mmCIF file of C-alpha atoms in Angstrom:
data_model
loop_
_atom_site.group_PDB
_atom_site.id
_atom_site.type_symbol
_atom_site.label_atom_id
_atom_site.label_comp_id
_atom_site.label_asym_id
_atom_site.label_seq_id
_atom_site.Cartn_x
_atom_site.Cartn_y
_atom_site.Cartn_z
ATOM 1 C CA MET A 465 -44.056 29.688 -14.487
ATOM 2 C CA LEU A 466 -40.302 30.050 -13.783
ATOM 3 C CA ASN A 467 -38.413 33.088 -14.993
ATOM 4 C CA ASN A 468 -35.001 32.696 -16.698
ATOM 5 C CA LYS A 469 -33.038 33.273 -13.474
ATOM 6 C CA GLN A 470 -35.098 30.677 -11.557
ATOM 7 C CA LEU A 471 -34.811 28.219 -14.433
ATOM 8 C CA ARG A 472 -30.981 28.546 -14.538
ATOM 9 C CA LEU A 473 -30.818 28.055 -10.762
ATOM 10 C CA PHE A 474 -33.050 24.960 -11.009
ATOM 11 C CA ILE A 475 -30.893 23.496 -13.814
ATOM 12 C CA SER A 476 -27.683 24.228 -11.853
ATOM 13 C CA LEU A 477 -29.023 22.580 -8.692
ATOM 14 C CA SER A 478 -30.335 19.584 -10.659
ATOM 15 C CA THR A 479 -26.965 19.165 -12.378
ATOM 16 C CA LEU A 480 -25.131 19.416 -9.041
ATOM 17 C CA PHE A 481 -27.468 16.794 -7.517
ATOM 18 C CA LEU A 482 -26.988 14.397 -10.455
ATOM 19 C CA CYS A 483 -23.187 14.820 -10.344
ATOM 20 C CA SER A 484 -23.177 14.122 -6.583
ATOM 21 C CA LEU A 485 -25.428 11.099 -7.035
ATOM 22 C CA THR A 486 -23.226 9.732 -9.831
ATOM 23 C CA ALA A 487 -20.086 10.213 -7.723
ATOM 24 C CA SER A 488 -21.727 8.466 -4.751
ATOM 25 C CA LEU A 489 -22.861 5.533 -6.857
ATOM 26 C CA HIS A 490 -19.408 5.272 -8.419
ATOM 27 C CA GLY A 491 -17.881 5.098 -4.926
ATOM 28 C CA VAL A 492 -20.177 2.239 -3.938
ATOM 29 C CA ALA A 493 -19.415 0.251 -7.076
ATOM 30 C CA ASN A 494 -15.669 0.986 -7.050
ATOM 31 C CA PRO A 495 -14.268 1.491 -3.516
ATOM 32 C CA GLU A 496 -10.709 2.132 -4.602
ATOM 33 C CA LYS A 497 -9.229 5.035 -6.498
ATOM 34 C CA GLN A 498 -6.309 4.287 -8.797
ATOM 35 C CA GLN A 499 -3.691 6.968 -9.353
ATOM 36 C CA PHE A 500 -0.937 4.554 -10.425
ATOM 37 C CA PRO A 501 -1.176 1.282 -12.402
ATOM 38 C CA ASN A 502 -0.465 -1.124 -9.511
ATOM 39 C CA THR A 503 -1.470 0.631 -6.295
ATOM 40 C CA LEU A 504 -4.832 1.733 -4.937
ATOM 41 C CA THR A 505 -6.225 4.239 -2.446
ATOM 42 C CA LEU A 506 -9.296 3.697 -0.302
ATOM 43 C CA GLN A 507 -11.879 6.450 -0.698
ATOM 44 C CA ALA A 508 -12.499 8.386 2.524
ATOM 45 C CA HIS A 509 -16.090 7.192 2.969
ATOM 46 C CA MET A 510 -15.321 3.498 2.375
ATOM 47 C CA THR A 511 -14.384 0.842 4.932
ATOM 48 C CA PRO A 512 -11.603 -1.686 4.339
ATOM 49 C CA PRO A 513 -12.722 -5.142 3.131
ATOM 50 C CA THR A 514 -12.966 -8.132 5.440
ATOM 51 C CA ALA A 515 -9.787 -10.224 5.645
ATOM 52 C CA THR A 516 -7.690 -12.345 8.000
ATOM 53 C CA ILE A 517 -3.968 -12.911 8.257
ATOM 54 C CA ALA A 518 -4.460 -16.387 6.724
ATOM 55 C CA ASP A 519 -5.474 -14.633 3.476
ATOM 56 C CA VAL A 520 -1.903 -13.309 3.044
ATOM 57 C CA SER A 521 0.104 -16.229 4.441
ATOM 58 C CA TRP A 522 1.599 -16.668 0.931
ATOM 59 C CA MET A 523 3.836 -13.632 1.683
ATOM 60 C CA ALA A 524 5.874 -15.590 4.250
ATOM 61 C CA GLY A 525 9.456 -16.285 3.241
ATOM 62 C CA TYR A 526 12.896 -14.876 2.610
ATOM 63 C CA TRP A 527 12.889 -12.635 -0.478
ATOM 64 C CA GLN A 528 15.862 -10.991 -2.217
ATOM 65 C CA GLY A 529 16.105 -8.528 -5.076
ATOM 66 C CA GLU A 530 17.951 -5.600 -6.606
ATOM 67 C CA LYS A 531 16.949 -1.945 -6.679
ATOM 68 C CA TRP A 532 18.618 1.447 -6.980
ATOM 69 C CA GLY A 533 21.942 -0.198 -7.868
ATOM 70 C CA GLY A 534 22.017 -2.246 -4.679
ATOM 71 C CA GLN A 535 20.578 -5.318 -2.993
ATOM 72 C CA THR A 536 17.273 -5.640 -1.172
ATOM 73 C CA GLU A 537 15.846 -8.277 1.093
ATOM 74 C CA GLU A 538 12.502 -8.686 2.792
ATOM 75 C CA ILE A 539 11.868 -11.473 5.268
ATOM 76 C CA TRP A 540 8.254 -12.238 6.273
ATOM 77 C CA SER A 541 7.391 -14.503 9.200
ATOM 78 C CA ALA A 542 4.608 -17.066 9.058
ATOM 79 C CA PRO A 543 1.271 -15.984 10.574
ATOM 80 C CA LEU A 544 1.087 -16.182 14.358
ATOM 81 C CA ALA A 545 -1.534 -14.694 16.700
ATOM 82 C CA GLY A 546 -3.306 -12.818 13.909
ATOM 83 C CA SER A 547 -0.161 -11.099 12.665
ATOM 84 C CA MET A 548 2.975 -11.342 10.553
ATOM 85 C CA MET A 549 6.176 -9.316 10.809
ATOM 86 C CA ALA A 550 8.920 -8.470 8.359
ATOM 87 C CA SER A 551 12.252 -6.779 8.027
ATOM 88 C CA PHE A 552 13.487 -5.019 4.900
ATOM 89 C CA LYS A 553 17.109 -4.082 4.201
ATOM 90 C CA PHE A 554 18.670 -2.032 1.420
ATOM 91 C CA ALA A 555 22.439 -2.278 0.920
ATOM 92 C CA ASN A 556 24.680 -0.662 -1.671
ATOM 93 C CA ASN A 557 28.443 -1.111 -2.111
ATOM 94 C CA GLN A 558 28.441 -3.643 0.745
ATOM 95 C CA GLN A 559 27.003 -1.062 3.168
ATOM 96 C CA VAL A 560 23.533 -1.006 4.682
ATOM 97 C CA LYS A 561 21.732 2.202 3.715
ATOM 98 C CA PHE A 562 18.481 1.682 5.651
ATOM 99 C CA TYR A 563 16.161 -0.834 7.291
ATOM 100 C CA GLU A 564 12.406 -1.135 7.660
ATOM 101 C CA LEU A 565 10.385 -3.072 10.219
ATOM 102 C CA LEU A 566 6.873 -4.036 9.152
ATOM 103 C CA THR A 567 3.899 -5.549 10.915
ATOM 104 C CA LEU A 568 0.786 -6.890 9.269
ATOM 105 C CA PHE A 569 -2.101 -7.583 11.615
ATOM 106 C CA GLU A 570 -5.821 -8.106 11.917
ATOM 107 C CA GLN A 571 -7.828 -5.099 13.063
ATOM 108 C CA ASP A 572 -11.603 -4.604 13.061
ATOM 109 C CA GLY A 573 -12.138 -7.581 10.733
ATOM 110 C CA SER A 574 -9.594 -6.379 8.159
ATOM 111 C CA LEU A 575 -5.811 -6.031 7.793
ATOM 112 C CA VAL A 576 -3.437 -3.165 8.526
ATOM 113 C CA LEU A 577 0.202 -2.833 7.425
ATOM 114 C CA ARG A 578 2.518 -0.698 9.583
ATOM 115 C CA LEU A 579 6.055 0.300 8.699
ATOM 116 C CA LYS A 580 8.902 2.089 10.447
ATOM 117 C CA HIS A 581 12.208 3.196 8.829
ATOM 118 C CA PHE A 582 15.676 3.137 10.367
ATOM 119 C CA SER A 583 19.088 4.379 9.239
ATOM 120 C CA ALA A 584 22.007 1.931 9.169
ATOM 121 C CA ASP A 585 22.799 2.793 12.823
ATOM 122 C CA LEU A 586 19.119 2.117 13.773
ATOM 123 C CA THR A 587 18.247 5.788 14.191
ATOM 124 C CA GLY A 588 14.519 6.016 13.502
ATOM 125 C CA TRP A 589 13.278 8.160 10.628
ATOM 126 C CA GLU A 590 9.840 8.568 12.150
ATOM 127 C CA GLU A 591 9.402 9.948 15.668
ATOM 128 C CA LYS A 592 9.596 7.472 18.563
ATOM 129 C CA ASP A 593 5.874 6.630 18.667
ATOM 130 C CA GLN A 594 5.173 7.277 14.982
ATOM 131 C CA PHE A 595 4.928 4.883 12.034
ATOM 132 C CA MET A 596 3.437 4.701 8.558
ATOM 133 C CA GLU A 597 0.103 2.895 8.321
ATOM 134 C CA PHE A 598 -1.548 1.394 5.246
ATOM 135 C CA LYS A 599 -5.170 0.193 5.339
ATOM 136 C CA LEU A 600 -6.349 -2.728 3.248
ATOM 137 C CA VAL A 601 -8.074 -1.672 0.021
ATOM 138 C CA LYS A 602 -8.545 -4.926 -1.856
ATOM 139 C CA LEU A 603 -7.660 -8.599 -1.542
ATOM 140 C CA GLY A 604 -7.264 -10.890 -4.547
ATOM 141 C CA ASP A 605 -5.773 -14.277 -5.360
ATOM 142 C CA ASN A 606 -2.099 -13.997 -4.392
ATOM 143 C CA GLU A 607 -2.254 -10.203 -4.288
ATOM 144 C CA VAL A 608 -3.070 -7.708 -1.591
ATOM 145 C CA PHE A 609 -3.581 -3.969 -2.032
ATOM 146 C CA PHE A 610 -2.982 -1.602 0.835
ATOM 147 C CA GLU A 611 -3.175 2.169 0.402
ATOM 148 C CA GLY A 612 -0.183 2.883 -1.841
ATOM 149 C CA TYR A 613 1.390 -0.525 -1.177
ATOM 150 C CA THR A 614 0.775 -3.726 -3.178
ATOM 151 C CA TYR A 615 2.148 -7.265 -2.814
ATOM 152 C CA ARG A 616 1.686 -9.658 -5.744
ATOM 153 C CA LEU A 617 2.931 -13.260 -5.836
ATOM 154 C CA VAL A 618 3.555 -13.832 -9.558
ATOM 155 C CA SER A 619 4.911 -17.364 -9.027
ATOM 156 C CA PRO A 620 5.806 -19.467 -5.970
ATOM 157 C CA ASP A 621 9.328 -18.016 -6.143
ATOM 158 C CA GLU A 622 8.726 -14.421 -7.315
ATOM 159 C CA LEU A 623 7.130 -11.568 -5.402
ATOM 160 C CA HIS A 624 6.466 -8.093 -6.838
ATOM 161 C CA VAL A 625 5.983 -5.193 -4.447
ATOM 162 C CA PHE A 626 4.713 -1.801 -5.609
ATOM 163 C CA VAL A 627 5.144 1.192 -3.320
ATOM 164 C CA VAL A 628 4.078 4.802 -3.804
ATOM 165 C CA ILE A 629 7.043 6.870 -2.642
ATOM 166 C CA ASP A 630 6.507 10.530 -1.786
ATOM 167 C CA ASP A 631 9.686 12.546 -2.337
ATOM 168 C CA LYS A 632 8.988 16.117 -1.216
ATOM 169 C CA GLY A 633 5.495 16.118 -2.685
ATOM 170 C CA THR A 634 6.311 14.218 -5.882
ATOM 171 C CA LYS A 635 4.738 10.768 -5.779
ATOM 172 C CA THR A 636 6.005 7.869 -7.881
ATOM 173 C CA GLU A 637 5.124 4.182 -7.961
ATOM 174 C CA THR A 638 8.239 2.033 -7.465
ATOM 175 C CA LYS A 639 8.395 -1.663 -8.309
ATOM 176 C CA PHE A 640 10.502 -4.156 -6.353
ATOM 177 C CA VAL A 641 11.064 -7.647 -7.758
ATOM 178 C CA PHE A 642 11.999 -10.276 -5.201
ATOM 179 C CA LYS A 643 13.034 -13.881 -5.710
ATOM 180 C CA ARG A 644 12.519 -16.443 -2.960
ATOM 181 C CA LYS A 645 15.775 -17.442 -1.314
ATOM 182 C CA THR A 646 15.991 -21.040 -0.217
ATOM 183 C CA ASN A 647 18.852 -22.611 1.697
#
């Protein structure tokens, strides 16, 4: 027969076990954690889903939009050698404020997005050998979710990009709307 102290300890340990089991099962059923409405985060114990560069070939093109009172453009190359590359530019009052160079490539059976920022004079924001990296979380029809970075083709000529921006510890989800530019 258990005394009251042993019974409380047993109940506490049983509750802890059930909570851990529930959390583990939840992680298996739902690999991504959602902090914002349009971006996801891969849980630490999960592996990125299988994907190839052909799965995101719909991103290729010349895209323009407006944000923060200025103009934006993002130009994605067609897939080549298991990768795509892009440049992003933000200009305001007819002056470039910053650039980004992006690569999207196949790695270990999945996709990885890398990004590097530059000032208007091409001074790097990140250190020389540093970059931001976003692992694939989920792939859908005409949408791809990287950690904190989502691309969604809403029509053949409109691309929405959602980015989680960290400003001194305060994270916000920012939406960019791009229209395809054709010559």
